[in-house]
PDB file of C-alpha atoms in Angstrom:
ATOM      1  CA  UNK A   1       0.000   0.000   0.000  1.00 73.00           C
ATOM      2  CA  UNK A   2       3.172   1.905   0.751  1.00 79.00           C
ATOM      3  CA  UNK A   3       6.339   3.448  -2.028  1.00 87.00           C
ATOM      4  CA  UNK A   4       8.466   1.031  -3.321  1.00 86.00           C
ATOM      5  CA  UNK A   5      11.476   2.629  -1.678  1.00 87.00           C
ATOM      6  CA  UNK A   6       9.514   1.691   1.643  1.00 88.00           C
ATOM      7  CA  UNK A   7       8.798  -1.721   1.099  1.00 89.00           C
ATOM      8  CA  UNK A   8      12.688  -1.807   0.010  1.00 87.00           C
ATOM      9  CA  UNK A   9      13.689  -0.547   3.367  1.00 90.00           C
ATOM     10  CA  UNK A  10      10.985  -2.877   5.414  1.00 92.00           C
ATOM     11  CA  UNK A  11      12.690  -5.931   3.083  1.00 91.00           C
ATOM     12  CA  UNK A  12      16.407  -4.801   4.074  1.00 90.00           C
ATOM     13  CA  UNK A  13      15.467  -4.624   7.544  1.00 93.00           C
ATOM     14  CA  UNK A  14      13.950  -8.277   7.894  1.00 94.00           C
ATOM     15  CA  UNK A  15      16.692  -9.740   5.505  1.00 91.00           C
ATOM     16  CA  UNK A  16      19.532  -7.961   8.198  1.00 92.00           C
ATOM     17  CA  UNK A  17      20.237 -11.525   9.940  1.00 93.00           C
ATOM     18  CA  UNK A  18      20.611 -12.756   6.869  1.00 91.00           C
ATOM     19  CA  UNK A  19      22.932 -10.409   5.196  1.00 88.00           C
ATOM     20  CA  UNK A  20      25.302 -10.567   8.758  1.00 89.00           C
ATOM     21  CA  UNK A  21      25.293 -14.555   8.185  1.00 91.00           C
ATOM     22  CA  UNK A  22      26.249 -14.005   4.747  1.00 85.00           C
ATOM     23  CA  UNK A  23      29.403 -15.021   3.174  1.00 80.00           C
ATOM     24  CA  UNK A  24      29.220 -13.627   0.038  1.00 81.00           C
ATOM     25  CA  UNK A  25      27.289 -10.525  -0.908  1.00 81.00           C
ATOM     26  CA  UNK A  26      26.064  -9.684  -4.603  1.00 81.00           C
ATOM     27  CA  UNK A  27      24.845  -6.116  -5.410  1.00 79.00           C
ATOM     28  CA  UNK A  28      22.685  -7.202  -8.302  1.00 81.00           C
ATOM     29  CA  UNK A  29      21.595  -3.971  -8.997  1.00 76.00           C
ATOM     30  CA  UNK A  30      22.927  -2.813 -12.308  1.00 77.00           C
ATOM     31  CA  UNK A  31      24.203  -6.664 -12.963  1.00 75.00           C
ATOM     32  CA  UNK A  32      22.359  -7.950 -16.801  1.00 81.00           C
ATOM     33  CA  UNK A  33      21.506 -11.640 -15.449  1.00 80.00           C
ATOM     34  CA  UNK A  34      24.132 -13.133 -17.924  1.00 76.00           C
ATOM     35  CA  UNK A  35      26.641 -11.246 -15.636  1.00 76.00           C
ATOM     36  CA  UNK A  36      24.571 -12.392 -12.203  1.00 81.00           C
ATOM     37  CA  UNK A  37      24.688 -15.955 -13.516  1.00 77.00           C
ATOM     38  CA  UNK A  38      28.510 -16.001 -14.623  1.00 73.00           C
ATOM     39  CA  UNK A  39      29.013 -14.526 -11.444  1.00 76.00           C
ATOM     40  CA  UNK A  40      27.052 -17.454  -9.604  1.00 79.00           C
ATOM     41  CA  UNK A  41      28.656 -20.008 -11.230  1.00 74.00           C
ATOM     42  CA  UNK A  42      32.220 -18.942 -10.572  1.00 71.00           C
ATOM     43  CA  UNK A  43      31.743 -18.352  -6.825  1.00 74.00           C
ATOM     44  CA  UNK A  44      29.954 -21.568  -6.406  1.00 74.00           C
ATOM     45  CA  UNK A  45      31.012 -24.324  -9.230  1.00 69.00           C
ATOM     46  CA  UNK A  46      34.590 -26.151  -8.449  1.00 58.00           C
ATOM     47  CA  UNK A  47      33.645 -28.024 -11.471  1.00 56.00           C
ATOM     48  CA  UNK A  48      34.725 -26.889 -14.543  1.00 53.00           C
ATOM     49  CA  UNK A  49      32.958 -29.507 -16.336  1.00 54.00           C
ATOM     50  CA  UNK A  50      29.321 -28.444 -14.887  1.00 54.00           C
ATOM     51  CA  UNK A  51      26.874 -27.222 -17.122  1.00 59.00           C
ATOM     52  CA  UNK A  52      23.494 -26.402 -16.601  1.00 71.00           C
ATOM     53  CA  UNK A  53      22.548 -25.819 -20.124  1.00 84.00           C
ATOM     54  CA  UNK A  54      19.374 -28.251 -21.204  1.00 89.00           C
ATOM     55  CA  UNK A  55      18.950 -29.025 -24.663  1.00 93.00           C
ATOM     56  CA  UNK A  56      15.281 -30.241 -25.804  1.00 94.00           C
ATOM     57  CA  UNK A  57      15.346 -31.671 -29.327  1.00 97.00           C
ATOM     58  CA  UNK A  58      11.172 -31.851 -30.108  1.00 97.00           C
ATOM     59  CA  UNK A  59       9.666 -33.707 -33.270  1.00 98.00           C
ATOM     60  CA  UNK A  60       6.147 -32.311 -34.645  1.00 97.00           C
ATOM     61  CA  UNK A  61       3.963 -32.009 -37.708  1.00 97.00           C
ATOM     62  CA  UNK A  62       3.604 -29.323 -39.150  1.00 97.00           C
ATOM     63  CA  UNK A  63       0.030 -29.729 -40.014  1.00 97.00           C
ATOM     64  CA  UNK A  64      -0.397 -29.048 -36.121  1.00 97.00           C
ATOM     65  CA  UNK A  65       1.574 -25.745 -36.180  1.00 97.00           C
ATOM     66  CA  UNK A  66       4.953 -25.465 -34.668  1.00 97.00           C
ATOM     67  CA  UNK A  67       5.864 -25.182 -31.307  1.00 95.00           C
ATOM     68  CA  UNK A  68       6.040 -21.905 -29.995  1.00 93.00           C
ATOM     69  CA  UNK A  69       8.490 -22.739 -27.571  1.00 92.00           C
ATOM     70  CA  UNK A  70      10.794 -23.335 -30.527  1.00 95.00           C
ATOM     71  CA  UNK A  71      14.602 -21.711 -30.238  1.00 96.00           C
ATOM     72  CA  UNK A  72      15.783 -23.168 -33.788  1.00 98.00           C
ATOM     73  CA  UNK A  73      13.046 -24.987 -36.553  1.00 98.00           C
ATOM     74  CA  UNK A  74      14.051 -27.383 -38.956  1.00 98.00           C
ATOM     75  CA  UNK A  75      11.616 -28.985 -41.705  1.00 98.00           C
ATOM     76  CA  UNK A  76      12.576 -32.053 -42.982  1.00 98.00           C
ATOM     77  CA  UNK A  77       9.683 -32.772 -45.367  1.00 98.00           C
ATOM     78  CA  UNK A  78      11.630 -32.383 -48.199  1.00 98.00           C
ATOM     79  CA  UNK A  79      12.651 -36.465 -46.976  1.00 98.00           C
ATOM     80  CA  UNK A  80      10.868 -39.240 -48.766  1.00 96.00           C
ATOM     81  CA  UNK A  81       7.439 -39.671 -46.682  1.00 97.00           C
ATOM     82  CA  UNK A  82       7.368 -43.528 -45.327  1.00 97.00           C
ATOM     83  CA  UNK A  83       3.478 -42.744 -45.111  1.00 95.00           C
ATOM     84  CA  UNK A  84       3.263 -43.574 -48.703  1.00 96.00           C
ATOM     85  CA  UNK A  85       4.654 -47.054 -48.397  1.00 95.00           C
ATOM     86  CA  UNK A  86       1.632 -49.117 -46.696  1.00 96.00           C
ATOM     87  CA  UNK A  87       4.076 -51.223 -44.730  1.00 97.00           C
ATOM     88  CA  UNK A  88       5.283 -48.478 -42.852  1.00 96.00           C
ATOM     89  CA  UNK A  89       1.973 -45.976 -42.546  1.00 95.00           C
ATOM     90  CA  UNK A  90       0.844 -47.235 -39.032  1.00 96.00           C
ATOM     91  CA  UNK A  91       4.144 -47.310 -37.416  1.00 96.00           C
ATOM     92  CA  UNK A  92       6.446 -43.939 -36.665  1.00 97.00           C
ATOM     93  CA  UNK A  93       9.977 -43.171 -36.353  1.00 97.00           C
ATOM     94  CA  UNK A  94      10.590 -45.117 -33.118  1.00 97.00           C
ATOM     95  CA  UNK A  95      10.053 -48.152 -35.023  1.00 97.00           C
ATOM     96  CA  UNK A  96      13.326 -49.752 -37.299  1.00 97.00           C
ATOM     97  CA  UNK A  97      11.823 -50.028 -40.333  1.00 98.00           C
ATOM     98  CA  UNK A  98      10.940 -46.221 -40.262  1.00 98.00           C
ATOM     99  CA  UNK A  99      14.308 -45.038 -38.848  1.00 98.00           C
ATOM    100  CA  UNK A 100      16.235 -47.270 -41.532  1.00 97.00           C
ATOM    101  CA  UNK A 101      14.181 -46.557 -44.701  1.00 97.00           C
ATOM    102  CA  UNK A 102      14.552 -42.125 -43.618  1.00 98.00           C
ATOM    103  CA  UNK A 103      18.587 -42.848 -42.742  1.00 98.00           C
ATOM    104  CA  UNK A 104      18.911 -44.845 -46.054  1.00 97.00           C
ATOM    105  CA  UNK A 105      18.358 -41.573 -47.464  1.00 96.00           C
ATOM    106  CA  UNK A 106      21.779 -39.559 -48.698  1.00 98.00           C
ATOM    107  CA  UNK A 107      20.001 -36.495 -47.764  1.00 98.00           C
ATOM    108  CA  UNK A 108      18.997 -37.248 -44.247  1.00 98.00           C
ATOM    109  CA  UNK A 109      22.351 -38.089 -43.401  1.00 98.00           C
ATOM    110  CA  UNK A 110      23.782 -34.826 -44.812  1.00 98.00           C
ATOM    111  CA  UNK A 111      21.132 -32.887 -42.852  1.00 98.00           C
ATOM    112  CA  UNK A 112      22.345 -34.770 -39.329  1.00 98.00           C
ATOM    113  CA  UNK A 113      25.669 -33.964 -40.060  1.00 98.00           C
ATOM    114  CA  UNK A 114      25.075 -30.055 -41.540  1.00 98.00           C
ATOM    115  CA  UNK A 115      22.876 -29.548 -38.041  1.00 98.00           C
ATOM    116  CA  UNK A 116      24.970 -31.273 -35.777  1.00 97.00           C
ATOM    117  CA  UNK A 117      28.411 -29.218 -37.064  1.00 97.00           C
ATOM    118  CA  UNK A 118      25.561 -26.322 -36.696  1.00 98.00           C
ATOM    119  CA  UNK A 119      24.981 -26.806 -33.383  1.00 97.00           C
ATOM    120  CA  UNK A 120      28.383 -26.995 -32.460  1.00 94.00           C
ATOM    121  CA  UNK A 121      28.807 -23.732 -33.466  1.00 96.00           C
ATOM    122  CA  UNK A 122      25.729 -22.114 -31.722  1.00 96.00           C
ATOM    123  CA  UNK A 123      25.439 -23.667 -28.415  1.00 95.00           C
ATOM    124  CA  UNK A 124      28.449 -22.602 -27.035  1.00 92.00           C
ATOM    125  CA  UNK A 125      27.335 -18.952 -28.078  1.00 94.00           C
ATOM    126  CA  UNK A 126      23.947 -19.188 -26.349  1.00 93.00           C
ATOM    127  CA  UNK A 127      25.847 -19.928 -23.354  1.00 89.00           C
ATOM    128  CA  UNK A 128      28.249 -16.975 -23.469  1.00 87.00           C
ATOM    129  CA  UNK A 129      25.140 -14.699 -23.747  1.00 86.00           C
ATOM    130  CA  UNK A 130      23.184 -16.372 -20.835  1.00 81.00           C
ATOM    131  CA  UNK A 131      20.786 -18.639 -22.244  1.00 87.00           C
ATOM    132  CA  UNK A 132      20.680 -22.089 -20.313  1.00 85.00           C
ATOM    133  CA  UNK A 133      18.149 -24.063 -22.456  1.00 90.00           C
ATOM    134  CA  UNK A 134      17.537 -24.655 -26.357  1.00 95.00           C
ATOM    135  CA  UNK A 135      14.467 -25.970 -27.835  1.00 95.00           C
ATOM    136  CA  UNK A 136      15.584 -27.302 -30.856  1.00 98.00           C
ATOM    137  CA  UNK A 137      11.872 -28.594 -33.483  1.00 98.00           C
ATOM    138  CA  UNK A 138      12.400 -30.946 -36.233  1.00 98.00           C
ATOM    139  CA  UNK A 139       8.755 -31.171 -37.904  1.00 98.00           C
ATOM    140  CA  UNK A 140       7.021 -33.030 -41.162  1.00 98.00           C
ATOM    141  CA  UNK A 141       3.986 -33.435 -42.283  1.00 97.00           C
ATOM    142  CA  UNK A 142       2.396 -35.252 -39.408  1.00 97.00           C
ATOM    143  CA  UNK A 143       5.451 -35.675 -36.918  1.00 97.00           C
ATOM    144  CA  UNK A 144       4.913 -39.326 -36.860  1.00 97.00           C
ATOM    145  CA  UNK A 145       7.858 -40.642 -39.162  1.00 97.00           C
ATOM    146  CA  UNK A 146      10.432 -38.266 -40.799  1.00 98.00           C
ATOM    147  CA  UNK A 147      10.377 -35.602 -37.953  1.00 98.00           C
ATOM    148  CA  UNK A 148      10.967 -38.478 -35.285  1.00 98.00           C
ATOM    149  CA  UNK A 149      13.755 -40.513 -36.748  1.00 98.00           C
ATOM    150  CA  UNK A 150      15.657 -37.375 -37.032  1.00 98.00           C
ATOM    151  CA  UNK A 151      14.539 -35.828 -33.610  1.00 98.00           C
ATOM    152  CA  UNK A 152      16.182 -39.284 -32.262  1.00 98.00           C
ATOM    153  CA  UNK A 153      19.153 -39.680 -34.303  1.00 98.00           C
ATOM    154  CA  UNK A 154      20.227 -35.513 -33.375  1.00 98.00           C
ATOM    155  CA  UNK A 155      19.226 -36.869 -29.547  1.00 97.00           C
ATOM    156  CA  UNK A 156      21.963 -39.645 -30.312  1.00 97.00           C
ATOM    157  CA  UNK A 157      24.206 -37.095 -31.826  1.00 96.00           C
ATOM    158  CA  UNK A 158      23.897 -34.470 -28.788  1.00 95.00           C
ATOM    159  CA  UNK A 159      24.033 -37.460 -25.992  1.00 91.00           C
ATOM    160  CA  UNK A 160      28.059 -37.262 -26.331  1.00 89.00           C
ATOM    161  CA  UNK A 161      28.064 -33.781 -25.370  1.00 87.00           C
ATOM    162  CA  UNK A 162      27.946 -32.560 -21.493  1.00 84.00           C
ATOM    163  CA  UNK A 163      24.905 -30.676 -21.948  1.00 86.00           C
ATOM    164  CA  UNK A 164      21.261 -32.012 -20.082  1.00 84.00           C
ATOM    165  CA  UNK A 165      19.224 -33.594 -22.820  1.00 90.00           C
ATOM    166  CA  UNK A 166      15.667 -34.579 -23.713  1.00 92.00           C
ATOM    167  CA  UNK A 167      13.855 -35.709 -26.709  1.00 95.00           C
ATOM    168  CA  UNK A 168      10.180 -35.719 -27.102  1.00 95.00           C
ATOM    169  CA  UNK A 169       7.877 -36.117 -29.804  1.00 97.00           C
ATOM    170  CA  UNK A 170       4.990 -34.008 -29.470  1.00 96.00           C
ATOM    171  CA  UNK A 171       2.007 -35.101 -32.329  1.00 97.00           C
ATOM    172  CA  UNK A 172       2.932 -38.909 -32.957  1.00 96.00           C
ATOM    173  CA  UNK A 173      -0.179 -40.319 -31.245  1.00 94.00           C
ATOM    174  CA  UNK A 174      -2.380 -37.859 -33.107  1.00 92.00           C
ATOM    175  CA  UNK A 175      -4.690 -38.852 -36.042  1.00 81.00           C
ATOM    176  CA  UNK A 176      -4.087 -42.807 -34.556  1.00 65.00           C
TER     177      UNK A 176
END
């Protein structure tokens, strides 16, 4: 009900036992939260190896619209479709026959490799500006075949690295 400079002071003086227990004392005030979090991790990391950057790779069909928690979108429906070969139609890219008839494909393997050296590239980059996650969206058509086998293989890809990982697939139980 009060200024803000009020409920400032009221805050400082509740926080006092805190601030006298205090080891280390940040003044955030004109810090960009890049800085705050660089500054964060030096005090309290020993290891150099730590990261806490999280890297979501997310398969989806376009015909559902793309994610809009999308950092980086990729369409690989210039792929031959498996939903045109009957065999393959009910099953998605989890399934062998699915992966191995989109990675018999020249061009799919290209793409892996063009992204991957891609993403070498970027992530660090992110990191040095702040950001700690990347939502990375592979779509097709439906997201049930082309858009999952390469969601999965990238996952593979980016499991070597030392960054948090998840892969998810976000329309391949639709239209089932």
């Amino acid at each position: 009900g009060g200024r803000i400079e009020k409920g400032i002071e009221i805050e400082r003086e509740r926080l006092e036992f805190l601030r006298r227990r205090a080891d280390i004392i940040i003044d955030t005030s004109r810090m960009l939260v890049r800085d705050l979090r660089a500054q964060i991790t030096k005090i309290y990391l020993d290891d150099a190896g730590f990261s806490n950057f999280y890297i979501t790779v997310l398969s989806f069909g376009f015909k559902y619209g793309i994610p809009s928690d999308s950092d980086l979108v990729f369409d690989v429906r210039f792929l031959l479709n498996p939903y045109y070969d009957l065999e393959l139609r009910p099953l998605n890219g989890n399934d062998e026959k699915v992966s191995s008839f989109v990675m018999r494909s020249e061009a799919a393997v290209q793409f892996l490799d063009k992204l991957e050296d891609m993403l070498i590239f970027l992530i660090p980059n992110y990191i040095a500006e702040g950001k700690n996650q990347l939502v990375i969206s592979i779509g097709c058509t439906g997201g049930k075949h082309r858009s999952v086998t390469l969601a999965n293989e990238l996952a593979k890809r980016l499991s070597k690295t030392e960054y948090g990982l998840k892969v998810e697939h976000r329309d391949i139980t639709k239209d089932m």
